[in-house]
C-alpha cells in the first residue's frame, strides 16, 4: 500500500546527500560506513526537525495559525528549527525552554534570538504549565497559536521521516546499494517511528537501530512502536509488524541527557579529524560514539554496509565548548 502523504511546505534541500566514509571505514576497520547528511537540510544550520516541520507547519497554516509554539531543552535544535520555519513562513514563534534563564546566550539560543523567537523559561515550573500560559496569553491578544509537541514527534512530524525513507530508498536503488543497518540518534522518537514505518512501506530489507540519547530502551521502544502504528493509520498504511522494525540500544546514556563525556568527545573528534564532518555534542556525538563502540565490539562484519543518518545539531557545539576541548 502506498502512503497518502498530506500537503507539506518546502523548508529544505532534498534529497540530502548520501556519501561513503572511506577514510573512516578504514580507520575503524569494521563495516563499510556511509552517511546521510540531514545536517545539510538547509534550514538555519539544518537537522532532522526540518523534515518534521514541513508537515507540521503545513498543518498549522491549514488550521489558520499565525504563531508557532514549541518546547525543548535550552539548546534545543527543534526549537531553533521551529523559529526558522516560522520566520520563513512569516509566522510568530514562542519557545518555552526548560529550566532557568542562562547567563549567556550561545549556540542554538543565540540563533533563536536572531531568528526572532520569543523565548520563555519554565524555570522551576513544569513546561506543560508554562506552555499553557503562553498559549492562553497569545489567544488573549487575538493570535492563533499552533502547538508543536516536544521534538515535533507526533504523527504529523513522524510523516517527514516516512517520506525520508522513500527518498533514501530511491538513492539506494539509483546507486545499486544496500545497507545492512541504518543507525541514528533517537530521543523523542519521531525520527525512528517514521524511519521504521517508511522501512516497512518502501521495502527496506536491513535493520534500523536507534541509539537512545536519554530514555531506557524499553520505554523508548514502546513509545516509538506506538507512534509508528499511529502514523501508519494517519497515512492509510498497514501497520502490520512495524513494531518488529523498532530496535533501540540504550548502552550509551552516560551521565544523562546533554552530559558530554568521553564517548561524545572521541566520536566528535574522530568524525571531524578523519572526515572533516561535524557531529553535535548531544545527539549525533552520542549515537556515533555508540556506533564506534559497537564496531569495536565486533557487532558488524567487514562485508556489511552501515548507514549513519546524521540528524544535525551542530549549532549547539559552541555551547559545549568547555566540555569538548
Ligand atoms: C531531535 C534530534 C534527534 C532525535 O530525534 P527524535 O525524533 O526526537 O528522536 C537526533 N538528533 C538531533 C541533532 C536532534 O536535534
Short mmCIF file of C-alpha atoms and ligand atoms in Angstrom, two decimals:
data_model
loop_
_atom_site.label_atom_id
_atom_site.label_comp_id
_atom_site.label_asym_id
_atom_site.label_seq_id
_atom_site.Cartn_x
_atom_site.Cartn_y
_atom_site.Cartn_z
CA UNK A 1 0.00 0.00 0.00
CA UNK A 2 1.35 3.43 -0.94
CA UNK A 3 1.19 6.08 1.77
CA UNK A 4 -1.06 9.08 1.17
CA UNK A 5 1.21 11.97 2.11
CA UNK A 6 -0.60 15.13 3.22
CA UNK A 7 0.45 18.53 1.84
CA UNK A 8 3.72 19.96 3.11
CA UNK A 9 5.56 23.24 2.85
CA UNK A 10 9.08 23.21 1.49
CA UNK A 11 11.70 24.16 4.05
CA UNK A 12 14.77 22.20 2.96
CA UNK A 13 17.07 20.97 0.23
CA UNK A 14 16.10 17.46 -0.87
CA UNK A 15 17.34 14.86 -1.27
CA UNK A 16 20.07 15.27 1.34
CA UNK A 17 23.24 13.60 0.05
CA UNK A 18 24.48 10.16 0.99
CA UNK A 19 28.23 9.64 0.83
CA UNK A 20 30.73 6.90 1.66
CA UNK A 21 33.05 7.47 4.62
CA UNK A 22 36.06 5.78 3.08
CA UNK A 23 38.77 7.05 5.38
CA UNK A 24 36.67 6.48 8.48
CA UNK A 25 35.75 2.93 7.42
CA UNK A 26 39.44 2.15 7.05
CA UNK A 27 40.30 3.91 10.32
CA UNK A 28 37.77 1.90 12.32
CA UNK A 29 38.46 -1.35 10.47
CA UNK A 30 34.85 -2.53 10.61
CA UNK A 31 31.94 -2.40 8.18
CA UNK A 32 31.71 -0.07 5.19
CA UNK A 33 30.35 3.20 6.60
CA UNK A 34 28.12 5.68 4.79
CA UNK A 35 26.46 8.83 5.99
CA UNK A 36 23.18 10.58 5.12
CA UNK A 37 23.52 14.32 5.54
CA UNK A 38 20.33 15.60 7.14
CA UNK A 39 22.65 18.05 8.91
CA UNK A 40 22.68 19.71 5.47
CA UNK A 41 18.88 20.00 5.21
CA UNK A 42 19.32 23.73 4.77
CA UNK A 43 17.07 25.41 7.35
CA UNK A 44 19.18 27.66 9.63
CA UNK A 45 22.02 25.11 10.02
CA UNK A 46 19.75 22.17 9.30
CA UNK A 47 18.87 18.94 11.07
CA UNK A 48 16.17 16.31 11.32
CA UNK A 49 13.45 18.68 12.53
CA UNK A 50 13.28 20.28 9.06
CA UNK A 51 11.53 17.20 7.64
CA UNK A 52 9.03 17.07 10.50
CA UNK A 53 8.35 20.79 10.32
CA UNK A 54 7.48 20.65 6.62
CA UNK A 55 4.34 18.69 7.57
CA UNK A 56 3.73 20.37 10.94
CA UNK A 57 3.88 23.90 9.55
CA UNK A 58 1.61 22.94 6.62
CA UNK A 59 -0.90 21.64 9.17
CA UNK A 60 -0.56 24.82 11.24
CA UNK A 61 -1.21 27.03 8.21
CA UNK A 62 -4.13 24.85 7.11
CA UNK A 63 -5.65 25.42 10.55
CA UNK A 64 -5.32 29.18 10.23
CA UNK A 65 -2.47 29.52 12.70
CA UNK A 66 -0.32 32.65 12.73
CA UNK A 67 2.05 31.66 15.54
CA UNK A 68 4.08 28.52 16.33
CA UNK A 69 4.69 27.45 19.92
CA UNK A 70 7.01 24.65 20.95
CA UNK A 71 9.21 23.47 23.78
CA UNK A 72 12.55 21.83 24.47
CA UNK A 73 15.86 21.93 26.31
CA UNK A 74 17.83 25.22 26.42
CA UNK A 75 19.97 24.03 23.46
CA UNK A 76 17.01 22.51 21.58
CA UNK A 77 17.69 22.08 17.86
CA UNK A 78 13.97 21.56 17.38
CA UNK A 79 13.20 24.96 18.92
CA UNK A 80 15.76 26.66 16.66
CA UNK A 81 14.42 24.93 13.55
CA UNK A 82 10.86 25.88 14.53
CA UNK A 83 11.94 29.53 14.94
CA UNK A 84 13.50 29.41 11.46
CA UNK A 85 10.41 27.76 9.92
CA UNK A 86 8.18 30.42 11.49
CA UNK A 87 10.39 33.19 10.10
CA UNK A 88 10.35 31.59 6.67
CA UNK A 89 6.53 31.48 6.64
CA UNK A 90 6.04 34.88 8.25
CA UNK A 91 4.56 33.39 11.43
CA UNK A 92 5.26 34.38 15.02
CA UNK A 93 7.15 31.96 17.26
CA UNK A 94 7.27 31.38 21.00
CA UNK A 95 9.63 28.87 22.61
CA UNK A 96 9.19 27.51 26.12
CA UNK A 97 12.61 26.24 27.18
CA UNK A 98 13.29 24.02 30.16
CA UNK A 99 14.91 25.38 33.30
CA UNK A 100 16.23 28.78 34.38
CA UNK A 101 17.36 31.54 32.03
CA UNK A 102 21.11 31.06 31.46
CA UNK A 103 23.65 33.88 31.81
CA UNK A 104 24.91 33.67 28.23
CA UNK A 105 23.01 33.08 25.01
CA UNK A 106 25.15 30.93 22.76
CA UNK A 107 24.70 28.08 20.27
CA UNK A 108 21.05 27.43 19.44
CA UNK A 109 19.90 30.08 21.92
CA UNK A 110 21.77 32.77 20.05
CA UNK A 111 20.11 31.60 16.83
CA UNK A 112 16.64 31.53 18.46
CA UNK A 113 17.10 35.20 19.29
CA UNK A 114 18.45 36.12 15.86
CA UNK A 115 15.51 34.28 14.24
CA UNK A 116 13.13 36.48 16.21
CA UNK A 117 11.56 33.89 18.51
CA UNK A 118 10.11 34.90 21.88
CA UNK A 119 11.90 32.77 24.46
CA UNK A 120 10.24 31.86 27.78
CA UNK A 121 11.95 29.92 30.59
CA UNK A 122 9.98 27.34 32.53
CA UNK A 123 12.42 27.85 35.43
CA UNK A 124 11.21 25.71 38.34
CA UNK A 125 7.76 25.20 36.80
CA UNK A 126 6.63 22.28 34.72
CA UNK A 127 6.98 23.03 30.97
CA UNK A 128 3.38 21.98 30.29
CA UNK A 129 2.13 24.63 32.69
CA UNK A 130 4.31 27.31 31.07
CA UNK A 131 3.14 26.28 27.59
CA UNK A 132 -0.49 26.56 28.71
CA UNK A 133 0.15 30.07 29.95
CA UNK A 134 1.90 31.18 26.74
CA UNK A 135 -0.91 29.69 24.58
CA UNK A 136 -3.54 31.48 26.67
CA UNK A 137 -1.69 34.82 26.51
CA UNK A 138 -1.40 34.57 22.72
CA UNK A 139 -5.11 33.81 22.35
CA UNK A 140 -5.96 36.68 24.66
CA UNK A 141 -4.27 39.13 22.28
CA UNK A 142 -6.10 37.68 19.27
CA UNK A 143 -3.38 35.42 17.92
CA UNK A 144 -3.94 31.88 16.63
CA UNK A 145 -1.17 29.79 18.18
CA UNK A 146 -0.37 26.24 17.00
CA UNK A 147 1.34 23.95 19.49
CA UNK A 148 4.07 21.65 18.19
CA UNK A 149 4.96 18.92 20.72
CA UNK A 150 8.46 18.24 22.06
CA UNK A 151 10.74 17.28 19.17
CA UNK A 152 7.84 17.59 16.72
CA UNK A 153 7.15 13.95 17.48
CA UNK A 154 3.52 13.28 16.68
CA UNK A 155 2.05 11.51 13.63
CA UNK A 156 2.34 14.68 11.54
CA UNK A 157 6.02 15.18 12.33
CA UNK A 158 6.90 11.48 12.00
CA UNK A 159 5.44 11.61 8.48
CA UNK A 160 8.55 13.60 7.50
CA UNK A 161 10.70 10.54 8.14
CA UNK A 162 8.36 8.18 6.30
CA UNK A 163 8.92 10.43 3.28
CA UNK A 164 12.65 10.49 4.08
CA UNK A 165 12.73 6.69 3.78
CA UNK A 166 11.15 6.95 0.34
CA UNK A 167 13.93 9.41 -0.53
CA UNK A 168 16.62 7.09 0.83
CA UNK A 169 15.22 4.05 -0.99
CA UNK A 170 15.38 5.98 -4.26
CA UNK A 171 19.02 6.88 -3.56
CA UNK A 172 19.79 3.27 -2.66
CA UNK A 173 18.28 1.91 -5.84
CA UNK A 174 19.85 4.59 -8.07
CA UNK A 175 23.29 3.78 -6.63
CA UNK A 176 22.69 -0.01 -6.65
CA UNK A 177 23.48 -0.11 -2.96
CA UNK A 178 22.04 -1.83 0.04
CA UNK A 179 22.53 -1.06 3.70
CA UNK A 180 22.52 -3.80 6.30
CA UNK A 181 21.95 -1.26 9.07
CA UNK A 182 20.64 2.28 9.40
CA UNK A 183 21.86 3.83 12.67
CA UNK A 184 20.94 7.20 14.22
CA UNK A 185 20.23 9.06 17.46
CA UNK A 186 16.77 8.61 18.95
CA UNK A 187 15.14 10.72 21.63
CA UNK A 188 11.53 11.86 21.29
CA UNK A 189 11.01 9.02 18.80
CA UNK A 190 9.51 10.78 15.79
CA UNK A 191 12.50 10.16 13.58
CA UNK A 192 12.69 6.49 14.45
CA UNK A 193 8.93 5.96 14.13
CA UNK A 194 9.00 7.49 10.65
CA UNK A 195 12.08 5.55 9.54
CA UNK A 196 10.68 2.25 10.86
CA UNK A 197 7.34 2.77 9.15
CA UNK A 198 8.98 4.02 5.94
CA UNK A 199 11.28 1.00 6.01
CA UNK A 200 8.21 -1.27 6.06
CA UNK A 201 6.27 0.79 3.50
CA UNK A 202 9.09 1.03 0.96
CA UNK A 203 10.60 -2.42 1.34
CA UNK A 204 13.91 -1.72 3.12
CA UNK A 205 15.37 -5.10 3.98
CA UNK A 206 18.07 -4.29 6.55
CA UNK A 207 17.84 -3.34 10.24
CA UNK A 208 17.03 0.01 11.77
CA UNK A 209 18.83 0.83 15.04
CA UNK A 210 18.07 3.85 17.19
CA UNK A 211 20.73 4.75 19.74
CA UNK A 212 18.88 6.25 22.67
CA UNK A 213 20.13 9.59 23.87
CA UNK A 214 18.07 9.83 27.05
CA UNK A 215 15.49 7.08 27.58
CA UNK A 216 15.73 3.45 28.70
CA UNK A 217 15.38 1.11 25.70
CA UNK A 218 12.09 -0.45 26.85
CA UNK A 219 10.17 2.79 27.20
CA UNK A 220 11.59 4.34 24.02
CA UNK A 221 10.80 1.18 22.05
CA UNK A 222 7.21 1.18 23.30
CA UNK A 223 6.84 4.87 22.51
CA UNK A 224 8.34 4.56 19.00
CA UNK A 225 6.25 1.49 18.14
CA UNK A 226 3.05 3.26 19.26
CA UNK A 227 3.90 6.37 17.25
CA UNK A 228 4.82 4.31 14.17
CA UNK A 229 1.49 2.48 14.40
CA UNK A 230 -0.48 5.71 14.80
CA UNK A 231 1.44 7.27 11.90
CA UNK A 232 0.52 4.27 9.72
CA UNK A 233 -3.15 4.96 10.43
CA UNK A 234 -2.61 8.67 9.69
CA UNK A 235 -1.16 7.79 6.27
CA UNK A 236 -3.58 5.00 5.40
CA UNK A 237 -0.85 2.36 5.70
CA UNK A 238 -0.85 -1.14 7.07
CA UNK A 239 0.95 -1.04 10.43
CA UNK A 240 1.41 -4.79 10.47
CA UNK A 241 4.71 -5.81 12.12
CA UNK A 242 6.08 -2.28 12.17
CA UNK A 243 6.93 -2.80 15.86
CA UNK A 244 9.40 -5.53 14.79
CA UNK A 245 11.38 -2.85 12.93
CA UNK A 246 11.97 -0.90 16.15
CA UNK A 247 15.34 -1.66 17.76
CA UNK A 248 16.76 0.56 20.48
CA UNK A 249 20.17 0.48 22.16
CA UNK A 250 20.49 2.33 25.48
CA UNK A 251 24.09 1.46 26.35
CA UNK A 252 25.34 4.99 25.79
CA UNK A 253 23.20 7.13 28.09
CA UNK A 254 26.30 8.06 30.12
CA UNK A 255 25.56 10.67 32.76
CA UNK A 256 22.27 11.60 31.08
CA UNK A 257 20.84 13.99 28.51
CA UNK A 258 23.30 16.60 27.22
CA UNK A 259 26.04 15.41 29.60
CA UNK A 260 29.07 15.28 27.34
CA UNK A 261 31.56 12.56 28.21
CA UNK A 262 34.46 10.70 26.63
CA UNK A 263 32.14 8.80 24.24
CA UNK A 264 30.84 12.00 22.63
CA UNK A 265 34.20 13.79 22.74
CA UNK A 266 36.02 10.96 20.99
CA UNK A 267 33.29 10.43 18.37
CA UNK A 268 33.13 14.13 17.50
CA UNK A 269 36.92 14.37 17.14
CA UNK A 270 37.23 11.19 15.07
CA UNK A 271 34.48 12.24 12.62
CA UNK A 272 35.90 15.77 12.41
CA UNK A 273 39.54 14.78 12.02
CA UNK A 274 39.14 11.75 9.75
CA UNK A 275 36.30 13.01 7.52
CA UNK A 276 36.00 16.76 8.11
CA UNK A 277 32.37 16.32 9.19
CA UNK A 278 30.98 17.92 12.34
CA UNK A 279 28.77 15.98 14.75
CA UNK A 280 26.85 17.53 17.66
CA UNK A 281 27.50 17.07 21.40
CA UNK A 282 24.04 15.85 22.48
CA UNK A 283 22.67 13.51 19.78
CA UNK A 284 24.92 12.55 16.89
CA UNK A 285 28.09 12.59 19.01
CA UNK A 286 26.49 10.09 21.39
CA UNK A 287 24.97 7.95 18.63
CA UNK A 288 28.12 7.82 16.58
CA UNK A 289 30.14 7.14 19.75
CA UNK A 290 27.83 4.18 20.29
CA UNK A 291 28.35 3.01 16.73
CA UNK A 292 32.15 3.20 17.14
CA UNK A 293 31.86 1.10 20.30
CA UNK A 294 29.63 -1.46 18.56
CA UNK A 295 32.17 -1.70 15.72
CA UNK A 296 34.98 -2.26 18.26
CA UNK A 297 32.96 -5.00 19.93
CA UNK A 298 32.55 -6.72 16.57
CA UNK A 299 28.80 -6.17 16.21
CA UNK A 300 29.18 -5.92 12.42
CA UNK A 301 31.14 -7.96 9.92
CA UNK A 302 33.59 -6.41 7.47
CA UNK A 303 31.45 -7.03 4.42
CA UNK A 304 28.44 -5.25 5.89
CA UNK A 305 27.38 -1.75 4.95
CA UNK A 306 26.15 0.65 7.65
CA UNK A 307 24.44 4.00 7.06
CA UNK A 308 24.80 6.58 9.82
CA UNK A 309 21.95 9.06 9.48
CA UNK A 310 23.33 12.46 10.56
CA UNK A 311 20.42 14.24 12.23
CA UNK A 312 22.12 17.63 12.68
CA UNK A 313 22.60 19.63 15.88
CA UNK A 314 25.98 21.21 15.14
CA UNK A 315 24.64 24.65 16.10
CA UNK A 316 24.90 23.50 19.72
CA UNK A 317 28.67 22.92 19.58
CA UNK A 318 29.75 26.37 20.90
CA UNK A 319 27.51 25.94 23.96
CA UNK A 320 29.52 22.84 24.96
CA UNK A 321 32.99 24.23 24.20
CA UNK A 322 34.34 23.75 27.72
CA UNK A 323 33.50 20.03 27.67
CA UNK A 324 34.73 19.37 24.14
CA UNK A 325 38.33 20.57 24.20
C1 LIG B 1 15.84 15.96 17.92
C2 LIG B 1 17.14 15.37 17.48
C3 LIG B 1 17.33 13.97 17.39
C4 LIG B 1 16.30 12.99 17.86
O1 LIG B 1 15.19 12.91 17.03
P1 LIG B 1 13.82 12.38 17.64
O2 LIG B 1 12.89 12.38 16.50
O3 LIG B 1 13.46 13.36 18.72
O4 LIG B 1 14.05 11.04 18.21
C5 LIG B 1 18.52 13.50 16.89
N1 LIG B 1 19.49 14.34 16.53
C6 LIG B 1 19.37 15.68 16.61
C7 LIG B 1 20.51 16.52 16.21
C8 LIG B 1 18.19 16.24 17.09
O5 LIG B 1 18.08 17.57 17.18
#
